[in-house]
Amino acid sequence: FFEDWRLDQAIAGVAVRGDSAAITVEDRGLVPMPVRLAVTHADGSVERIEAPVDPWLQGARRYVVTVPARGGVTKVEIDPEQQFPDVDRTNQVWTGAAAR
């Protein structure tokens, strides 16, 4: 590799509407990587999701992942195991009320 590109994925917002939650992820860097999410539901269960790298490869800067809300979503985190070299981890966690 001949570039010094950086990885910077961020949670841009979470909107819970009815039975689903729309999680908006932004690619603020130049390194295309899949997005690993941990979605914590109001009942305490944690759902693991891996969004594909394809939107970033096609030039998208935002991608919306839709998941079942199952009573609400209280937390969303990108790369909870910290396996990817993201340059700004402060924008990788969203916490909110368990709205339904």
PDB file of C-alpha atoms in Angstrom:
ATOM      1  CA  PHE A   1       0.000   0.000   0.000  1.00  0.00           C
ATOM      2  CA  PHE A   2       1.260   3.425  -0.927  1.00  0.00           C
ATOM      3  CA  GLU A   3      -1.287   5.609   0.872  1.00  0.00           C
ATOM      4  CA  ASP A   4      -1.496   6.763   4.488  1.00  0.00           C
ATOM      5  CA  TRP A   5      -5.293   6.729   4.549  1.00  0.00           C
ATOM      6  CA  ARG A   6      -7.070   6.628   7.891  1.00  0.00           C
ATOM      7  CA  LEU A   7     -10.052   4.652   9.071  1.00  0.00           C
ATOM      8  CA  ASP A   8     -12.725   6.731  10.789  1.00  0.00           C
ATOM      9  CA  GLN A   9     -16.213   5.269  11.079  1.00  0.00           C
ATOM     10  CA  ALA A  10     -18.796   7.124  13.171  1.00  0.00           C
ATOM     11  CA  ILE A  11     -22.360   6.750  14.428  1.00  0.00           C
ATOM     12  CA  ALA A  12     -24.158   9.737  12.883  1.00  0.00           C
ATOM     13  CA  GLY A  13     -27.492   8.961  14.502  1.00  0.00           C
ATOM     14  CA  VAL A  14     -30.030   6.375  15.601  1.00  0.00           C
ATOM     15  CA  ALA A  15     -33.742   6.759  14.907  1.00  0.00           C
ATOM     16  CA  VAL A  16     -36.200   4.319  16.459  1.00  0.00           C
ATOM     17  CA  ARG A  17     -39.522   4.247  14.654  1.00  0.00           C
ATOM     18  CA  GLY A  18     -42.090   1.615  15.432  1.00  0.00           C
ATOM     19  CA  ASP A  19     -40.552  -1.820  15.377  1.00  0.00           C
ATOM     20  CA  SER A  20     -37.237  -0.859  13.766  1.00  0.00           C
ATOM     21  CA  ALA A  21     -34.172   1.255  14.403  1.00  0.00           C
ATOM     22  CA  ALA A  22     -32.277   3.032  11.635  1.00  0.00           C
ATOM     23  CA  ILE A  23     -28.583   3.374  12.472  1.00  0.00           C
ATOM     24  CA  THR A  24     -26.736   5.893  10.316  1.00  0.00           C
ATOM     25  CA  VAL A  25     -23.017   5.210   9.978  1.00  0.00           C
ATOM     26  CA  GLU A  26     -20.616   7.669   8.370  1.00  0.00           C
ATOM     27  CA  ASP A  27     -17.295   6.898   6.737  1.00  0.00           C
ATOM     28  CA  ARG A  28     -15.176   9.927   7.657  1.00  0.00           C
ATOM     29  CA  GLY A  29     -11.891   8.409   6.561  1.00  0.00           C
ATOM     30  CA  LEU A  30     -10.625   6.904   3.321  1.00  0.00           C
ATOM     31  CA  VAL A  31     -10.108   3.261   4.304  1.00  0.00           C
ATOM     32  CA  PRO A  32     -13.035   1.082   3.213  1.00  0.00           C
ATOM     33  CA  MET A  33     -13.812  -1.478   5.919  1.00  0.00           C
ATOM     34  CA  PRO A  34     -16.926  -3.383   6.932  1.00  0.00           C
ATOM     35  CA  VAL A  35     -18.820  -1.955   9.907  1.00  0.00           C
ATOM     36  CA  ARG A  36     -19.089  -4.179  12.973  1.00  0.00           C
ATOM     37  CA  LEU A  37     -21.919  -3.096  15.234  1.00  0.00           C
ATOM     38  CA  ALA A  38     -23.079  -4.140  18.692  1.00  0.00           C
ATOM     39  CA  VAL A  39     -26.696  -3.067  19.207  1.00  0.00           C
ATOM     40  CA  THR A  40     -27.961  -3.216  22.810  1.00  0.00           C
ATOM     41  CA  HIS A  41     -31.726  -3.536  23.152  1.00  0.00           C
ATOM     42  CA  ALA A  42     -33.889  -2.345  26.057  1.00  0.00           C
ATOM     43  CA  ASP A  43     -34.176  -5.918  27.366  1.00  0.00           C
ATOM     44  CA  GLY A  44     -30.371  -6.087  27.701  1.00  0.00           C
ATOM     45  CA  SER A  45     -29.796  -8.378  24.723  1.00  0.00           C
ATOM     46  CA  VAL A  46     -26.947  -7.492  22.381  1.00  0.00           C
ATOM     47  CA  GLU A  47     -27.227  -8.048  18.647  1.00  0.00           C
ATOM     48  CA  ARG A  48     -24.048  -8.250  16.542  1.00  0.00           C
ATOM     49  CA  ILE A  49     -24.241  -7.015  12.970  1.00  0.00           C
ATOM     50  CA  GLU A  50     -21.629  -6.700  10.250  1.00  0.00           C
ATOM     51  CA  ALA A  51     -22.535  -4.246   7.517  1.00  0.00           C
ATOM     52  CA  PRO A  52     -20.793  -4.813   4.182  1.00  0.00           C
ATOM     53  CA  VAL A  53     -17.895  -2.778   2.839  1.00  0.00           C
ATOM     54  CA  ASP A  54     -19.656  -2.387  -0.539  1.00  0.00           C
ATOM     55  CA  PRO A  55     -21.261   1.050   0.076  1.00  0.00           C
ATOM     56  CA  TRP A  56     -17.848   2.554   0.868  1.00  0.00           C
ATOM     57  CA  LEU A  57     -16.290   0.946  -2.201  1.00  0.00           C
ATOM     58  CA  GLN A  58     -19.066   2.509  -4.303  1.00  0.00           C
ATOM     59  CA  GLY A  59     -18.262   5.976  -2.942  1.00  0.00           C
ATOM     60  CA  ALA A  60     -20.972   6.349  -0.285  1.00  0.00           C
ATOM     61  CA  ARG A  61     -20.113   8.405   2.799  1.00  0.00           C
ATOM     62  CA  ARG A  62     -23.221   7.355   4.797  1.00  0.00           C
ATOM     63  CA  TYR A  63     -24.931   4.016   5.193  1.00  0.00           C
ATOM     64  CA  VAL A  64     -28.108   3.164   7.100  1.00  0.00           C
ATOM     65  CA  VAL A  65     -28.379  -0.181   8.881  1.00  0.00           C
ATOM     66  CA  THR A  66     -31.939  -1.113   9.875  1.00  0.00           C
ATOM     67  CA  VAL A  67     -32.479  -3.539  12.753  1.00  0.00           C
ATOM     68  CA  PRO A  68     -35.531  -4.705  14.714  1.00  0.00           C
ATOM     69  CA  ALA A  69     -35.972  -2.426  17.740  1.00  0.00           C
ATOM     70  CA  ARG A  70     -37.351  -5.182  20.015  1.00  0.00           C
ATOM     71  CA  GLY A  71     -38.646  -2.802  22.678  1.00  0.00           C
ATOM     72  CA  GLY A  72     -36.094  -0.082  22.014  1.00  0.00           C
ATOM     73  CA  VAL A  73     -32.386   0.462  21.512  1.00  0.00           C
ATOM     74  CA  THR A  74     -30.228   1.817  24.327  1.00  0.00           C
ATOM     75  CA  LYS A  75     -26.733   1.637  22.834  1.00  0.00           C
ATOM     76  CA  VAL A  76     -24.997   1.200  19.485  1.00  0.00           C
ATOM     77  CA  GLU A  77     -21.244   0.716  19.218  1.00  0.00           C
ATOM     78  CA  ILE A  78     -18.948   0.349  16.234  1.00  0.00           C
ATOM     79  CA  ASP A  79     -16.157  -2.214  16.573  1.00  0.00           C
ATOM     80  CA  PRO A  80     -16.701  -2.990  20.286  1.00  0.00           C
ATOM     81  CA  GLU A  81     -13.696  -5.345  20.309  1.00  0.00           C
ATOM     82  CA  GLN A  82     -11.513  -2.519  18.912  1.00  0.00           C
ATOM     83  CA  GLN A  83     -10.030  -4.728  16.206  1.00  0.00           C
ATOM     84  CA  PHE A  84      -9.868  -2.011  13.543  1.00  0.00           C
ATOM     85  CA  PRO A  85      -7.383   0.901  13.702  1.00  0.00           C
ATOM     86  CA  ASP A  86      -9.982   3.695  13.858  1.00  0.00           C
ATOM     87  CA  VAL A  87      -8.395   7.102  14.483  1.00  0.00           C
ATOM     88  CA  ASP A  88     -11.272   8.564  16.523  1.00  0.00           C
ATOM     89  CA  ARG A  89     -13.092   6.184  18.854  1.00  0.00           C
ATOM     90  CA  THR A  90     -15.027   9.020  20.522  1.00  0.00           C
ATOM     91  CA  ASN A  91     -17.615   8.960  17.717  1.00  0.00           C
ATOM     92  CA  GLN A  92     -18.216   5.207  17.743  1.00  0.00           C
ATOM     93  CA  VAL A  93     -20.748   4.918  20.565  1.00  0.00           C
ATOM     94  CA  TRP A  94     -24.340   6.121  20.677  1.00  0.00           C
ATOM     95  CA  THR A  95     -26.402   5.872  23.842  1.00  0.00           C
ATOM     96  CA  GLY A  96     -29.990   6.916  24.139  1.00  0.00           C
ATOM     97  CA  ALA A  97     -33.323   6.251  25.717  1.00  0.00           C
ATOM     98  CA  ALA A  98     -35.031   2.971  25.001  1.00  0.00           C
ATOM     99  CA  ALA A  99     -37.665   4.664  22.887  1.00  0.00           C
ATOM    100  CA  ARG A 100     -40.300   2.675  21.074  1.00  0.00           C
TER     101      ARG A 100
END
